């Protein structure tokens, strides 16, 4: 176990190093492009250009530039956005991260709970109208674009029916910190949670239903039924537990991608000042330091989340541990 954990930790460190080199190369080591002008912004004064060139070491070799950039990003955390009046980038991301975490965690709880219920119920009632109806609902959820569903939700809850008893409790677009007002935090995020979770409910419920149906003919499931266990106990205790391996793998990838900025469309539509919206604003302003920092944040989060999933595998499935 310890050897497997150490190997996985070493692989994670190497991947993170490779990602940082790749991101730095794409943004600052592209031939024929001046990174000084990219950071200083459009129509920057010569004095600002000279200051940026010296501060970031662009007049020095590439390895030195890389070391300076990583130091500013992870150690001193004084990477600044000249497009945004010299504002520090890392504190801005740290301020946006709780918003994204609140959105993604709430949506994750919703899609995991509902998809397990839908997938298990569909598998238990295989080939009935309940099974077909649930899987059809899942397919509809997968087919609806998040930005369209969000706009429709805003139209219904913020405009057309906002004054009715059904949606009068929905606050205006934006975010309310949990520490400031827990109830206001919940009200501001419950509609975005549903919108973000709809697609994943469809995907996860269909995947879970397929796995449970496929496992029904396995030897260990037949043995459990032969012992006299009830169908519900066989399905929940043996089938669902085994199907969780695929479920956990999908969840780790999707959660990391969303927390790393993949919830951009949801944040933009609902006016949530998270990492995704910060990235969107930086892209529209061509704010290179912010773009690079958010890309690094996203990449690191995805790599670490995958490492956590692999560690969970080591505890869930001894065969994975032995294979390593």
PDB file of C-alpha atoms in Angstrom:
ATOM      1  CA  UNK A   1       0.000   0.000   0.000  1.00  0.00           C
ATOM      2  CA  UNK A   2       2.704   2.492   0.997  1.00  0.00           C
ATOM      3  CA  UNK A   3       4.742   1.730  -2.120  1.00  0.00           C
ATOM      4  CA  UNK A   4       1.707   2.308  -4.323  1.00  0.00           C
ATOM      5  CA  UNK A   5       0.979   5.615  -2.581  1.00  0.00           C
ATOM      6  CA  UNK A   6       4.571   6.770  -2.992  1.00  0.00           C
ATOM      7  CA  UNK A   7       4.571   5.835  -6.684  1.00  0.00           C
ATOM      8  CA  UNK A   8       1.333   7.730  -7.244  1.00  0.00           C
ATOM      9  CA  UNK A   9       2.687  10.772  -5.398  1.00  0.00           C
ATOM     10  CA  UNK A  10       5.832  10.768  -7.541  1.00  0.00           C
ATOM     11  CA  UNK A  11       3.755  10.512 -10.719  1.00  0.00           C
ATOM     12  CA  UNK A  12       1.594  13.416  -9.572  1.00  0.00           C
ATOM     13  CA  UNK A  13       4.633  15.626  -8.947  1.00  0.00           C
ATOM     14  CA  UNK A  14       6.046  14.837 -12.392  1.00  0.00           C
ATOM     15  CA  UNK A  15       2.723  15.544 -14.093  1.00  0.00           C
ATOM     16  CA  UNK A  16       2.353  18.863 -12.256  1.00  0.00           C
ATOM     17  CA  UNK A  17       5.857  19.860 -13.312  1.00  0.00           C
ATOM     18  CA  UNK A  18       5.092  18.930 -16.917  1.00  0.00           C
ATOM     19  CA  UNK A  19       1.845  20.892 -16.863  1.00  0.00           C
ATOM     20  CA  UNK A  20       3.577  23.986 -15.475  1.00  0.00           C
ATOM     21  CA  UNK A  21       6.282  23.808 -18.152  1.00  0.00           C
ATOM     22  CA  UNK A  22       3.684  23.349 -20.881  1.00  0.00           C
ATOM     23  CA  UNK A  23       1.538  26.253 -19.691  1.00  0.00           C
ATOM     24  CA  UNK A  24       4.581  28.516 -19.378  1.00  0.00           C
ATOM     25  CA  UNK A  25       5.772  27.525 -22.844  1.00  0.00           C
ATOM     26  CA  UNK A  26       2.402  28.196 -24.467  1.00  0.00           C
ATOM     27  CA  UNK A  27       1.979  31.624 -22.894  1.00  0.00           C
ATOM     28  CA  UNK A  28       5.509  32.979 -22.662  1.00  0.00           C
ATOM     29  CA  UNK A  29       7.903  30.978 -24.833  1.00  0.00           C
ATOM     30  CA  UNK A  30       6.086  31.162 -28.161  1.00  0.00           C
ATOM     31  CA  UNK A  31       8.547  32.090 -30.918  1.00  0.00           C
ATOM     32  CA  UNK A  32       7.983  35.471 -32.527  1.00  0.00           C
ATOM     33  CA  UNK A  33       5.825  36.851 -29.694  1.00  0.00           C
ATOM     34  CA  UNK A  34       6.863  39.338 -27.043  1.00  0.00           C
ATOM     35  CA  UNK A  35       5.532  38.223 -23.625  1.00  0.00           C
ATOM     36  CA  UNK A  36       6.297  41.676 -22.235  1.00  0.00           C
ATOM     37  CA  UNK A  37       3.658  43.278 -24.420  1.00  0.00           C
ATOM     38  CA  UNK A  38       1.195  40.529 -23.540  1.00  0.00           C
ATOM     39  CA  UNK A  39       1.504  41.164 -19.816  1.00  0.00           C
ATOM     40  CA  UNK A  40       1.736  44.967 -19.970  1.00  0.00           C
ATOM     41  CA  UNK A  41      -1.402  45.148 -22.086  1.00  0.00           C
ATOM     42  CA  UNK A  42      -2.381  47.200 -25.092  1.00  0.00           C
ATOM     43  CA  UNK A  43      -0.761  50.633 -25.601  1.00  0.00           C
ATOM     44  CA  UNK A  44       1.442  50.253 -22.522  1.00  0.00           C
ATOM     45  CA  UNK A  45       3.943  53.029 -21.849  1.00  0.00           C
ATOM     46  CA  UNK A  46       7.645  52.285 -22.520  1.00  0.00           C
ATOM     47  CA  UNK A  47       8.366  52.636 -18.793  1.00  0.00           C
ATOM     48  CA  UNK A  48       5.780  49.948 -17.986  1.00  0.00           C
ATOM     49  CA  UNK A  49       7.193  47.677 -20.691  1.00  0.00           C
ATOM     50  CA  UNK A  50      10.691  48.025 -19.258  1.00  0.00           C
ATOM     51  CA  UNK A  51       9.446  47.385 -15.729  1.00  0.00           C
ATOM     52  CA  UNK A  52       7.625  44.208 -16.799  1.00  0.00           C
ATOM     53  CA  UNK A  53      10.613  42.970 -18.803  1.00  0.00           C
ATOM     54  CA  UNK A  54      12.923  43.366 -15.824  1.00  0.00           C
ATOM     55  CA  UNK A  55      10.444  42.121 -13.201  1.00  0.00           C
ATOM     56  CA  UNK A  56       9.640  38.902 -15.056  1.00  0.00           C
ATOM     57  CA  UNK A  57      13.172  38.328 -16.339  1.00  0.00           C
ATOM     58  CA  UNK A  58      12.224  38.391 -20.013  1.00  0.00           C
ATOM     59  CA  UNK A  59      15.720  39.674 -20.768  1.00  0.00           C
ATOM     60  CA  UNK A  60      17.169  36.484 -19.261  1.00  0.00           C
ATOM     61  CA  UNK A  61      17.228  32.793 -20.363  1.00  0.00           C
ATOM     62  CA  UNK A  62      13.984  30.785 -20.471  1.00  0.00           C
ATOM     63  CA  UNK A  63      14.749  28.588 -17.415  1.00  0.00           C
ATOM     64  CA  UNK A  64      15.203  31.759 -15.354  1.00  0.00           C
ATOM     65  CA  UNK A  65      11.937  33.157 -16.713  1.00  0.00           C
ATOM     66  CA  UNK A  66      10.159  29.926 -15.792  1.00  0.00           C
ATOM     67  CA  UNK A  67      11.576  29.981 -12.257  1.00  0.00           C
ATOM     68  CA  UNK A  68      10.552  33.609 -11.757  1.00  0.00           C
ATOM     69  CA  UNK A  69       7.027  32.953 -13.032  1.00  0.00           C
ATOM     70  CA  UNK A  70       6.495  29.894 -10.817  1.00  0.00           C
ATOM     71  CA  UNK A  71       7.893  31.813  -7.846  1.00  0.00           C
ATOM     72  CA  UNK A  72       5.439  34.655  -8.431  1.00  0.00           C
ATOM     73  CA  UNK A  73       2.582  32.214  -8.864  1.00  0.00           C
ATOM     74  CA  UNK A  74       3.167  29.776  -5.996  1.00  0.00           C
ATOM     75  CA  UNK A  75       5.671  31.225  -3.502  1.00  0.00           C
ATOM     76  CA  UNK A  76       5.489  35.021  -3.300  1.00  0.00           C
ATOM     77  CA  UNK A  77       2.060  35.029  -5.001  1.00  0.00           C
ATOM     78  CA  UNK A  78       2.623  38.560  -6.287  1.00  0.00           C
ATOM     79  CA  UNK A  79       1.786  37.890  -9.938  1.00  0.00           C
ATOM     80  CA  UNK A  80       0.046  41.085 -11.036  1.00  0.00           C
ATOM     81  CA  UNK A  81      -2.409  41.997 -13.774  1.00  0.00           C
ATOM     82  CA  UNK A  82      -1.315  45.213 -15.455  1.00  0.00           C
ATOM     83  CA  UNK A  83      -4.528  45.201 -17.467  1.00  0.00           C
ATOM     84  CA  UNK A  84      -6.426  45.418 -14.171  1.00  0.00           C
ATOM     85  CA  UNK A  85      -4.378  48.243 -12.588  1.00  0.00           C
ATOM     86  CA  UNK A  86      -1.715  46.013 -11.124  1.00  0.00           C
ATOM     87  CA  UNK A  87      -4.107  43.911  -9.032  1.00  0.00           C
ATOM     88  CA  UNK A  88      -2.615  40.709  -7.618  1.00  0.00           C
ATOM     89  CA  UNK A  89      -3.894  37.652  -9.472  1.00  0.00           C
ATOM     90  CA  UNK A  90      -3.600  34.886  -6.872  1.00  0.00           C
ATOM     91  CA  UNK A  91      -5.714  36.628  -4.182  1.00  0.00           C
ATOM     92  CA  UNK A  92      -8.333  37.276  -6.846  1.00  0.00           C
ATOM     93  CA  UNK A  93      -8.470  33.563  -7.662  1.00  0.00           C
ATOM     94  CA  UNK A  94      -8.579  32.668  -3.970  1.00  0.00           C
ATOM     95  CA  UNK A  95     -11.527  35.024  -3.567  1.00  0.00           C
ATOM     96  CA  UNK A  96     -13.348  33.432  -6.509  1.00  0.00           C
ATOM     97  CA  UNK A  97     -12.576  29.824  -5.526  1.00  0.00           C
ATOM     98  CA  UNK A  98     -15.162  29.556  -2.667  1.00  0.00           C
ATOM     99  CA  UNK A  99     -17.900  30.661  -5.068  1.00  0.00           C
ATOM    100  CA  UNK A 100     -17.002  27.932  -7.547  1.00  0.00           C
ATOM    101  CA  UNK A 101     -16.603  25.398  -4.723  1.00  0.00           C
ATOM    102  CA  UNK A 102     -20.067  26.245  -3.364  1.00  0.00           C
ATOM    103  CA  UNK A 103     -21.618  25.892  -6.809  1.00  0.00           C
ATOM    104  CA  UNK A 104     -19.884  22.639  -7.741  1.00  0.00           C
ATOM    105  CA  UNK A 105     -20.212  20.921  -4.343  1.00  0.00           C
ATOM    106  CA  UNK A 106     -23.935  21.639  -4.125  1.00  0.00           C
ATOM    107  CA  UNK A 107     -24.528  20.474  -7.688  1.00  0.00           C
ATOM    108  CA  UNK A 108     -22.408  17.355  -7.033  1.00  0.00           C
ATOM    109  CA  UNK A 109     -24.487  16.367  -4.003  1.00  0.00           C
ATOM    110  CA  UNK A 110     -27.626  16.814  -6.084  1.00  0.00           C
ATOM    111  CA  UNK A 111     -26.491  14.892  -9.159  1.00  0.00           C
ATOM    112  CA  UNK A 112     -24.946  12.028  -7.164  1.00  0.00           C
ATOM    113  CA  UNK A 113     -28.046  11.551  -5.001  1.00  0.00           C
ATOM    114  CA  UNK A 114     -30.594  11.779  -7.805  1.00  0.00           C
ATOM    115  CA  UNK A 115     -28.571   9.746 -10.313  1.00  0.00           C
ATOM    116  CA  UNK A 116     -28.033   6.883  -7.839  1.00  0.00           C
ATOM    117  CA  UNK A 117     -31.756   6.819  -7.132  1.00  0.00           C
ATOM    118  CA  UNK A 118     -32.716   6.985 -10.821  1.00  0.00           C
ATOM    119  CA  UNK A 119     -30.117   4.467 -11.999  1.00  0.00           C
ATOM    120  CA  UNK A 120     -30.871   1.954  -9.261  1.00  0.00           C
ATOM    121  CA  UNK A 121     -34.637   2.230  -9.706  1.00  0.00           C
ATOM    122  CA  UNK A 122     -34.328   1.856 -13.488  1.00  0.00           C
ATOM    123  CA  UNK A 123     -32.143  -1.243 -13.096  1.00  0.00           C
ATOM    124  CA  UNK A 124     -34.507  -2.757 -10.521  1.00  0.00           C
ATOM    125  CA  UNK A 125     -37.473  -2.232 -12.895  1.00  0.00           C
ATOM    126  CA  UNK A 126     -35.623  -3.165 -16.073  1.00  0.00           C
ATOM    127  CA  UNK A 127     -37.661  -3.082 -19.313  1.00  0.00           C
ATOM    128  CA  UNK A 128     -40.722  -1.565 -17.638  1.00  0.00           C
ATOM    129  CA  UNK A 129     -42.294   1.816 -18.369  1.00  0.00           C
ATOM    130  CA  UNK A 130     -40.544   3.198 -15.276  1.00  0.00           C
ATOM    131  CA  UNK A 131     -37.151   2.178 -16.659  1.00  0.00           C
ATOM    132  CA  UNK A 132     -37.888   3.653 -20.082  1.00  0.00           C
ATOM    133  CA  UNK A 133     -39.313   6.842 -18.615  1.00  0.00           C
ATOM    134  CA  UNK A 134     -36.340   7.479 -16.315  1.00  0.00           C
ATOM    135  CA  UNK A 135     -33.820   6.806 -19.069  1.00  0.00           C
ATOM    136  CA  UNK A 136     -35.744   9.103 -21.414  1.00  0.00           C
ATOM    137  CA  UNK A 137     -35.611  11.862 -18.785  1.00  0.00           C
ATOM    138  CA  UNK A 138     -31.881  11.268 -18.459  1.00  0.00           C
ATOM    139  CA  UNK A 139     -31.409  11.581 -22.218  1.00  0.00           C
ATOM    140  CA  UNK A 140     -33.360  14.838 -22.230  1.00  0.00           C
ATOM    141  CA  UNK A 141     -31.127  16.186 -19.460  1.00  0.00           C
ATOM    142  CA  UNK A 142     -27.990  15.274 -21.394  1.00  0.00           C
ATOM    143  CA  UNK A 143     -29.327  16.960 -24.542  1.00  0.00           C
ATOM    144  CA  UNK A 144     -30.161  20.352 -23.001  1.00  0.00           C
ATOM    145  CA  UNK A 145     -27.285  22.888 -23.150  1.00  0.00           C
ATOM    146  CA  UNK A 146     -26.436  24.355 -19.753  1.00  0.00           C
ATOM    147  CA  UNK A 147     -26.429  27.974 -20.939  1.00  0.00           C
ATOM    148  CA  UNK A 148     -29.881  27.588 -22.535  1.00  0.00           C
ATOM    149  CA  UNK A 149     -31.366  25.933 -19.465  1.00  0.00           C
ATOM    150  CA  UNK A 150     -29.844  28.652 -17.296  1.00  0.00           C
ATOM    151  CA  UNK A 151     -31.332  31.410 -19.422  1.00  0.00           C
ATOM    152  CA  UNK A 152     -34.742  29.746 -19.315  1.00  0.00           C
ATOM    153  CA  UNK A 153     -34.466  29.383 -15.540  1.00  0.00           C
ATOM    154  CA  UNK A 154     -33.618  33.080 -15.244  1.00  0.00           C
ATOM    155  CA  UNK A 155     -36.505  34.024 -17.523  1.00  0.00           C
ATOM    156  CA  UNK A 156     -38.938  32.033 -15.381  1.00  0.00           C
ATOM    157  CA  UNK A 157     -37.616  32.796 -11.884  1.00  0.00           C
ATOM    158  CA  UNK A 158     -36.203  36.303 -12.331  1.00  0.00           C
ATOM    159  CA  UNK A 159     -38.622  37.876 -14.780  1.00  0.00           C
ATOM    160  CA  UNK A 160     -41.881  36.326 -15.874  1.00  0.00           C
ATOM    161  CA  UNK A 161     -42.970  34.528 -12.701  1.00  0.00           C
ATOM    162  CA  UNK A 162     -40.758  36.168 -10.096  1.00  0.00           C
ATOM    163  CA  UNK A 163     -43.671  37.937  -8.400  1.00  0.00           C
ATOM    164  CA  UNK A 164     -45.715  34.759  -7.971  1.00  0.00           C
ATOM    165  CA  UNK A 165     -45.722  32.716  -4.770  1.00  0.00           C
ATOM    166  CA  UNK A 166     -43.752  29.963  -6.493  1.00  0.00           C
ATOM    167  CA  UNK A 167     -40.594  31.990  -7.202  1.00  0.00           C
ATOM    168  CA  UNK A 168     -40.922  35.107  -5.040  1.00  0.00           C
ATOM    169  CA  UNK A 169     -38.237  33.684  -2.722  1.00  0.00           C
ATOM    170  CA  UNK A 170     -35.606  33.607  -5.509  1.00  0.00           C
ATOM    171  CA  UNK A 171     -33.102  36.476  -5.007  1.00  0.00           C
ATOM    172  CA  UNK A 172     -31.491  38.502  -7.766  1.00  0.00           C
ATOM    173  CA  UNK A 173     -28.524  37.179  -9.702  1.00  0.00           C
ATOM    174  CA  UNK A 174     -25.277  37.076  -7.759  1.00  0.00           C
ATOM    175  CA  UNK A 175     -23.648  35.369  -4.813  1.00  0.00           C
ATOM    176  CA  UNK A 176     -24.191  35.648  -1.062  1.00  0.00           C
ATOM    177  CA  UNK A 177     -21.334  34.369   1.159  1.00  0.00           C
ATOM    178  CA  UNK A 178     -22.329  31.534   3.473  1.00  0.00           C
ATOM    179  CA  UNK A 179     -20.770  33.252   6.513  1.00  0.00           C
ATOM    180  CA  UNK A 180     -22.806  36.365   5.842  1.00  0.00           C
ATOM    181  CA  UNK A 181     -26.221  34.753   5.320  1.00  0.00           C
ATOM    182  CA  UNK A 182     -26.545  30.931   5.128  1.00  0.00           C
ATOM    183  CA  UNK A 183     -30.166  31.086   3.972  1.00  0.00           C
ATOM    184  CA  UNK A 184     -29.363  33.737   1.378  1.00  0.00           C
ATOM    185  CA  UNK A 185     -26.420  31.588   0.206  1.00  0.00           C
ATOM    186  CA  UNK A 186     -28.758  28.643  -0.316  1.00  0.00           C
ATOM    187  CA  UNK A 187     -31.386  30.715  -2.115  1.00  0.00           C
ATOM    188  CA  UNK A 188     -28.816  32.240  -4.458  1.00  0.00           C
ATOM    189  CA  UNK A 189     -27.363  28.855  -5.430  1.00  0.00           C
ATOM    190  CA  UNK A 190     -30.280  26.406  -5.485  1.00  0.00           C
ATOM    191  CA  UNK A 191     -31.345  27.248  -9.068  1.00  0.00           C
ATOM    192  CA  UNK A 192     -27.722  27.151 -10.396  1.00  0.00           C
ATOM    193  CA  UNK A 193     -27.246  23.808  -8.600  1.00  0.00           C
ATOM    194  CA  UNK A 194     -30.226  22.314 -10.412  1.00  0.00           C
ATOM    195  CA  UNK A 195     -29.192  23.736 -13.790  1.00  0.00           C
ATOM    196  CA  UNK A 196     -25.607  22.479 -13.463  1.00  0.00           C
ATOM    197  CA  UNK A 197     -26.667  19.059 -12.146  1.00  0.00           C
ATOM    198  CA  UNK A 198     -29.266  18.224 -14.819  1.00  0.00           C
ATOM    199  CA  UNK A 199     -26.805  17.018 -17.462  1.00  0.00           C
ATOM    200  CA  UNK A 200     -24.761  14.960 -15.000  1.00  0.00           C
ATOM    201  CA  UNK A 201     -27.891  13.347 -13.564  1.00  0.00           C
ATOM    202  CA  UNK A 202     -28.701  12.088 -17.046  1.00  0.00           C
ATOM    203  CA  UNK A 203     -25.179  10.779 -17.674  1.00  0.00           C
ATOM    204  CA  UNK A 204     -24.621   9.136 -14.290  1.00  0.00           C
ATOM    205  CA  UNK A 205     -28.046   7.519 -14.034  1.00  0.00           C
ATOM    206  CA  UNK A 206     -27.693   5.922 -17.461  1.00  0.00           C
ATOM    207  CA  UNK A 207     -24.154   4.700 -16.726  1.00  0.00           C
ATOM    208  CA  UNK A 208     -25.184   3.288 -13.346  1.00  0.00           C
ATOM    209  CA  UNK A 209     -28.229   1.573 -14.788  1.00  0.00           C
ATOM    210  CA  UNK A 210     -26.096  -0.039 -17.513  1.00  0.00           C
ATOM    211  CA  UNK A 211     -23.522  -1.295 -14.990  1.00  0.00           C
ATOM    212  CA  UNK A 212     -26.158  -2.722 -12.657  1.00  0.00           C
ATOM    213  CA  UNK A 213     -27.904  -4.552 -15.488  1.00  0.00           C
ATOM    214  CA  UNK A 214     -24.586  -5.921 -16.768  1.00  0.00           C
ATOM    215  CA  UNK A 215     -23.628  -7.136 -13.284  1.00  0.00           C
ATOM    216  CA  UNK A 216     -26.921  -8.974 -12.794  1.00  0.00           C
ATOM    217  CA  UNK A 217     -25.561 -12.022 -14.632  1.00  0.00           C
ATOM    218  CA  UNK A 218     -22.210 -12.166 -12.854  1.00  0.00           C
ATOM    219  CA  UNK A 219     -21.332 -15.176 -10.708  1.00  0.00           C
ATOM    220  CA  UNK A 220     -21.203 -13.304  -7.409  1.00  0.00           C
ATOM    221  CA  UNK A 221     -24.687 -11.876  -8.026  1.00  0.00           C
ATOM    222  CA  UNK A 222     -26.102 -15.323  -8.816  1.00  0.00           C
ATOM    223  CA  UNK A 223     -24.420 -16.701  -5.710  1.00  0.00           C
ATOM    224  CA  UNK A 224     -25.969 -13.978  -3.562  1.00  0.00           C
ATOM    225  CA  UNK A 225     -29.415 -14.765  -4.961  1.00  0.00           C
ATOM    226  CA  UNK A 226     -28.841 -18.495  -4.428  1.00  0.00           C
ATOM    227  CA  UNK A 227     -28.167 -17.817  -0.749  1.00  0.00           C
ATOM    228  CA  UNK A 228     -31.691 -16.517  -0.426  1.00  0.00           C
ATOM    229  CA  UNK A 229     -30.960 -12.812  -0.229  1.00  0.00           C
ATOM    230  CA  UNK A 230     -33.776 -10.548  -1.308  1.00  0.00           C
ATOM    231  CA  UNK A 231     -33.522  -8.911  -4.758  1.00  0.00           C
ATOM    232  CA  UNK A 232     -33.271  -5.465  -3.170  1.00  0.00           C
ATOM    233  CA  UNK A 233     -30.406  -6.531  -0.913  1.00  0.00           C
ATOM    234  CA  UNK A 234     -28.557  -8.214  -3.789  1.00  0.00           C
ATOM    235  CA  UNK A 235     -28.934  -5.101  -5.931  1.00  0.00           C
ATOM    236  CA  UNK A 236     -27.974  -2.575  -3.260  1.00  0.00           C
ATOM    237  CA  UNK A 237     -25.342  -4.436  -1.269  1.00  0.00           C
ATOM    238  CA  UNK A 238     -23.561  -6.305  -4.043  1.00  0.00           C
ATOM    239  CA  UNK A 239     -24.454  -4.732  -7.378  1.00  0.00           C
ATOM    240  CA  UNK A 240     -24.434  -1.068  -6.364  1.00  0.00           C
ATOM    241  CA  UNK A 241     -21.224  -1.407  -4.384  1.00  0.00           C
ATOM    242  CA  UNK A 242     -19.392  -2.920  -7.345  1.00  0.00           C
ATOM    243  CA  UNK A 243     -20.799  -0.341  -9.754  1.00  0.00           C
ATOM    244  CA  UNK A 244     -19.397   2.443  -7.584  1.00  0.00           C
ATOM    245  CA  UNK A 245     -15.928   1.885  -9.077  1.00  0.00           C
ATOM    246  CA  UNK A 246     -17.034   3.326 -12.431  1.00  0.00           C
ATOM    247  CA  UNK A 247     -19.166   5.919 -10.663  1.00  0.00           C
ATOM    248  CA  UNK A 248     -16.252   7.186  -8.575  1.00  0.00           C
ATOM    249  CA  UNK A 249     -14.019   7.375 -11.635  1.00  0.00           C
ATOM    250  CA  UNK A 250     -16.518   9.523 -13.528  1.00  0.00           C
ATOM    251  CA  UNK A 251     -17.213  11.678 -10.500  1.00  0.00           C
ATOM    252  CA  UNK A 252     -13.535  12.419  -9.895  1.00  0.00           C
ATOM    253  CA  UNK A 253     -12.992  13.586 -13.461  1.00  0.00           C
ATOM    254  CA  UNK A 254     -16.177  15.655 -13.720  1.00  0.00           C
ATOM    255  CA  UNK A 255     -15.924  17.251 -10.285  1.00  0.00           C
ATOM    256  CA  UNK A 256     -12.312  18.270 -10.876  1.00  0.00           C
ATOM    257  CA  UNK A 257     -13.108  19.691 -14.295  1.00  0.00           C
ATOM    258  CA  UNK A 258     -16.007  21.754 -12.949  1.00  0.00           C
ATOM    259  CA  UNK A 259     -14.125  22.978  -9.881  1.00  0.00           C
ATOM    260  CA  UNK A 260     -11.217  23.934 -12.131  1.00  0.00           C
ATOM    261  CA  UNK A 261     -13.371  26.350 -14.106  1.00  0.00           C
ATOM    262  CA  UNK A 262     -15.591  24.054 -16.150  1.00  0.00           C
ATOM    263  CA  UNK A 263     -18.701  25.644 -14.630  1.00  0.00           C
ATOM    264  CA  UNK A 264     -17.911  28.824 -16.576  1.00  0.00           C
ATOM    265  CA  UNK A 265     -21.227  28.992 -18.449  1.00  0.00           C
ATOM    266  CA  UNK A 266     -23.271  28.481 -15.299  1.00  0.00           C
ATOM    267  CA  UNK A 267     -21.333  31.167 -13.452  1.00  0.00           C
ATOM    268  CA  UNK A 268     -21.684  33.657 -16.307  1.00  0.00           C
ATOM    269  CA  UNK A 269     -25.414  33.040 -16.749  1.00  0.00           C
ATOM    270  CA  UNK A 270     -26.191  33.410 -13.038  1.00  0.00           C
ATOM    271  CA  UNK A 271     -23.706  36.208 -12.319  1.00  0.00           C
ATOM    272  CA  UNK A 272     -21.620  34.155  -9.882  1.00  0.00           C
ATOM    273  CA  UNK A 273     -18.112  35.625  -9.393  1.00  0.00           C
ATOM    274  CA  UNK A 274     -16.309  32.281  -9.506  1.00  0.00           C
ATOM    275  CA  UNK A 275     -13.164  31.050 -11.203  1.00  0.00           C
ATOM    276  CA  UNK A 276     -14.990  30.336 -14.455  1.00  0.00           C
ATOM    277  CA  UNK A 277     -16.382  33.844 -14.706  1.00  0.00           C
ATOM    278  CA  UNK A 278     -12.975  35.254 -13.788  1.00  0.00           C
ATOM    279  CA  UNK A 279     -11.456  33.278 -16.656  1.00  0.00           C
ATOM    280  CA  UNK A 280     -14.163  34.479 -19.030  1.00  0.00           C
ATOM    281  CA  UNK A 281     -13.519  38.100 -18.110  1.00  0.00           C
ATOM    282  CA  UNK A 282      -9.754  37.635 -18.509  1.00  0.00           C
ATOM    283  CA  UNK A 283     -10.270  36.107 -21.964  1.00  0.00           C
ATOM    284  CA  UNK A 284     -12.403  39.029 -23.106  1.00  0.00           C
ATOM    285  CA  UNK A 285      -9.745  41.496 -21.868  1.00  0.00           C
ATOM    286  CA  UNK A 286      -6.767  39.354 -23.002  1.00  0.00           C
ATOM    287  CA  UNK A 287      -5.442  39.548 -19.439  1.00  0.00           C
ATOM    288  CA  UNK A 288      -2.578  37.053 -19.789  1.00  0.00           C
ATOM    289  CA  UNK A 289      -1.479  36.724 -16.127  1.00  0.00           C
ATOM    290  CA  UNK A 290      -5.022  35.930 -15.020  1.00  0.00           C
ATOM    291  CA  UNK A 291      -5.527  33.474 -17.892  1.00  0.00           C
ATOM    292  CA  UNK A 292      -2.278  31.683 -17.094  1.00  0.00           C
ATOM    293  CA  UNK A 293      -3.024  31.559 -13.373  1.00  0.00           C
ATOM    294  CA  UNK A 294      -6.545  30.185 -13.863  1.00  0.00           C
ATOM    295  CA  UNK A 295      -5.293  27.591 -16.362  1.00  0.00           C
ATOM    296  CA  UNK A 296      -2.638  26.472 -13.878  1.00  0.00           C
ATOM    297  CA  UNK A 297      -5.230  26.393 -11.103  1.00  0.00           C
ATOM    298  CA  UNK A 298      -7.533  24.246 -13.227  1.00  0.00           C
ATOM    299  CA  UNK A 299      -4.764  21.877 -14.357  1.00  0.00           C
ATOM    300  CA  UNK A 300      -3.408  21.387 -10.848  1.00  0.00           C
ATOM    301  CA  UNK A 301      -6.872  20.748  -9.449  1.00  0.00           C
ATOM    302  CA  UNK A 302      -7.634  18.143 -12.127  1.00  0.00           C
ATOM    303  CA  UNK A 303      -4.306  16.355 -11.593  1.00  0.00           C
ATOM    304  CA  UNK A 304      -4.694  16.308  -7.812  1.00  0.00           C
ATOM    305  CA  UNK A 305      -8.311  15.129  -8.042  1.00  0.00           C
ATOM    306  CA  UNK A 306      -7.280  12.247 -10.289  1.00  0.00           C
ATOM    307  CA  UNK A 307      -4.557  11.349  -7.804  1.00  0.00           C
ATOM    308  CA  UNK A 308      -7.171  11.287  -5.025  1.00  0.00           C
ATOM    309  CA  UNK A 309      -9.403   9.023  -7.136  1.00  0.00           C
ATOM    310  CA  UNK A 310      -6.499   6.625  -7.687  1.00  0.00           C
ATOM    311  CA  UNK A 311      -5.843   6.545  -3.947  1.00  0.00           C
ATOM    312  CA  UNK A 312      -9.530   5.811  -3.317  1.00  0.00           C
ATOM    313  CA  UNK A 313      -9.228   2.919  -5.772  1.00  0.00           C
ATOM    314  CA  UNK A 314      -6.412   1.478  -3.660  1.00  0.00           C
ATOM    315  CA  UNK A 315      -8.787   1.257  -0.709  1.00  0.00           C
ATOM    316  CA  UNK A 316     -11.912   0.221  -2.630  1.00  0.00           C
ATOM    317  CA  UNK A 317     -10.461  -2.528  -4.806  1.00  0.00           C
ATOM    318  CA  UNK A 318      -7.567  -4.721  -3.580  1.00  0.00           C
ATOM    319  CA  UNK A 319      -7.022  -5.923  -7.168  1.00  0.00           C
ATOM    320  CA  UNK A 320      -5.893  -2.422  -8.154  1.00  0.00           C
ATOM    321  CA  UNK A 321      -3.534  -2.338  -5.180  1.00  0.00           C
ATOM    322  CA  UNK A 322      -2.031  -5.714  -6.092  1.00  0.00           C
ATOM    323  CA  UNK A 323      -1.634  -4.755  -9.756  1.00  0.00           C
ATOM    324  CA  UNK A 324       0.595  -1.863  -8.816  1.00  0.00           C
TER     325      UNK A 324
END
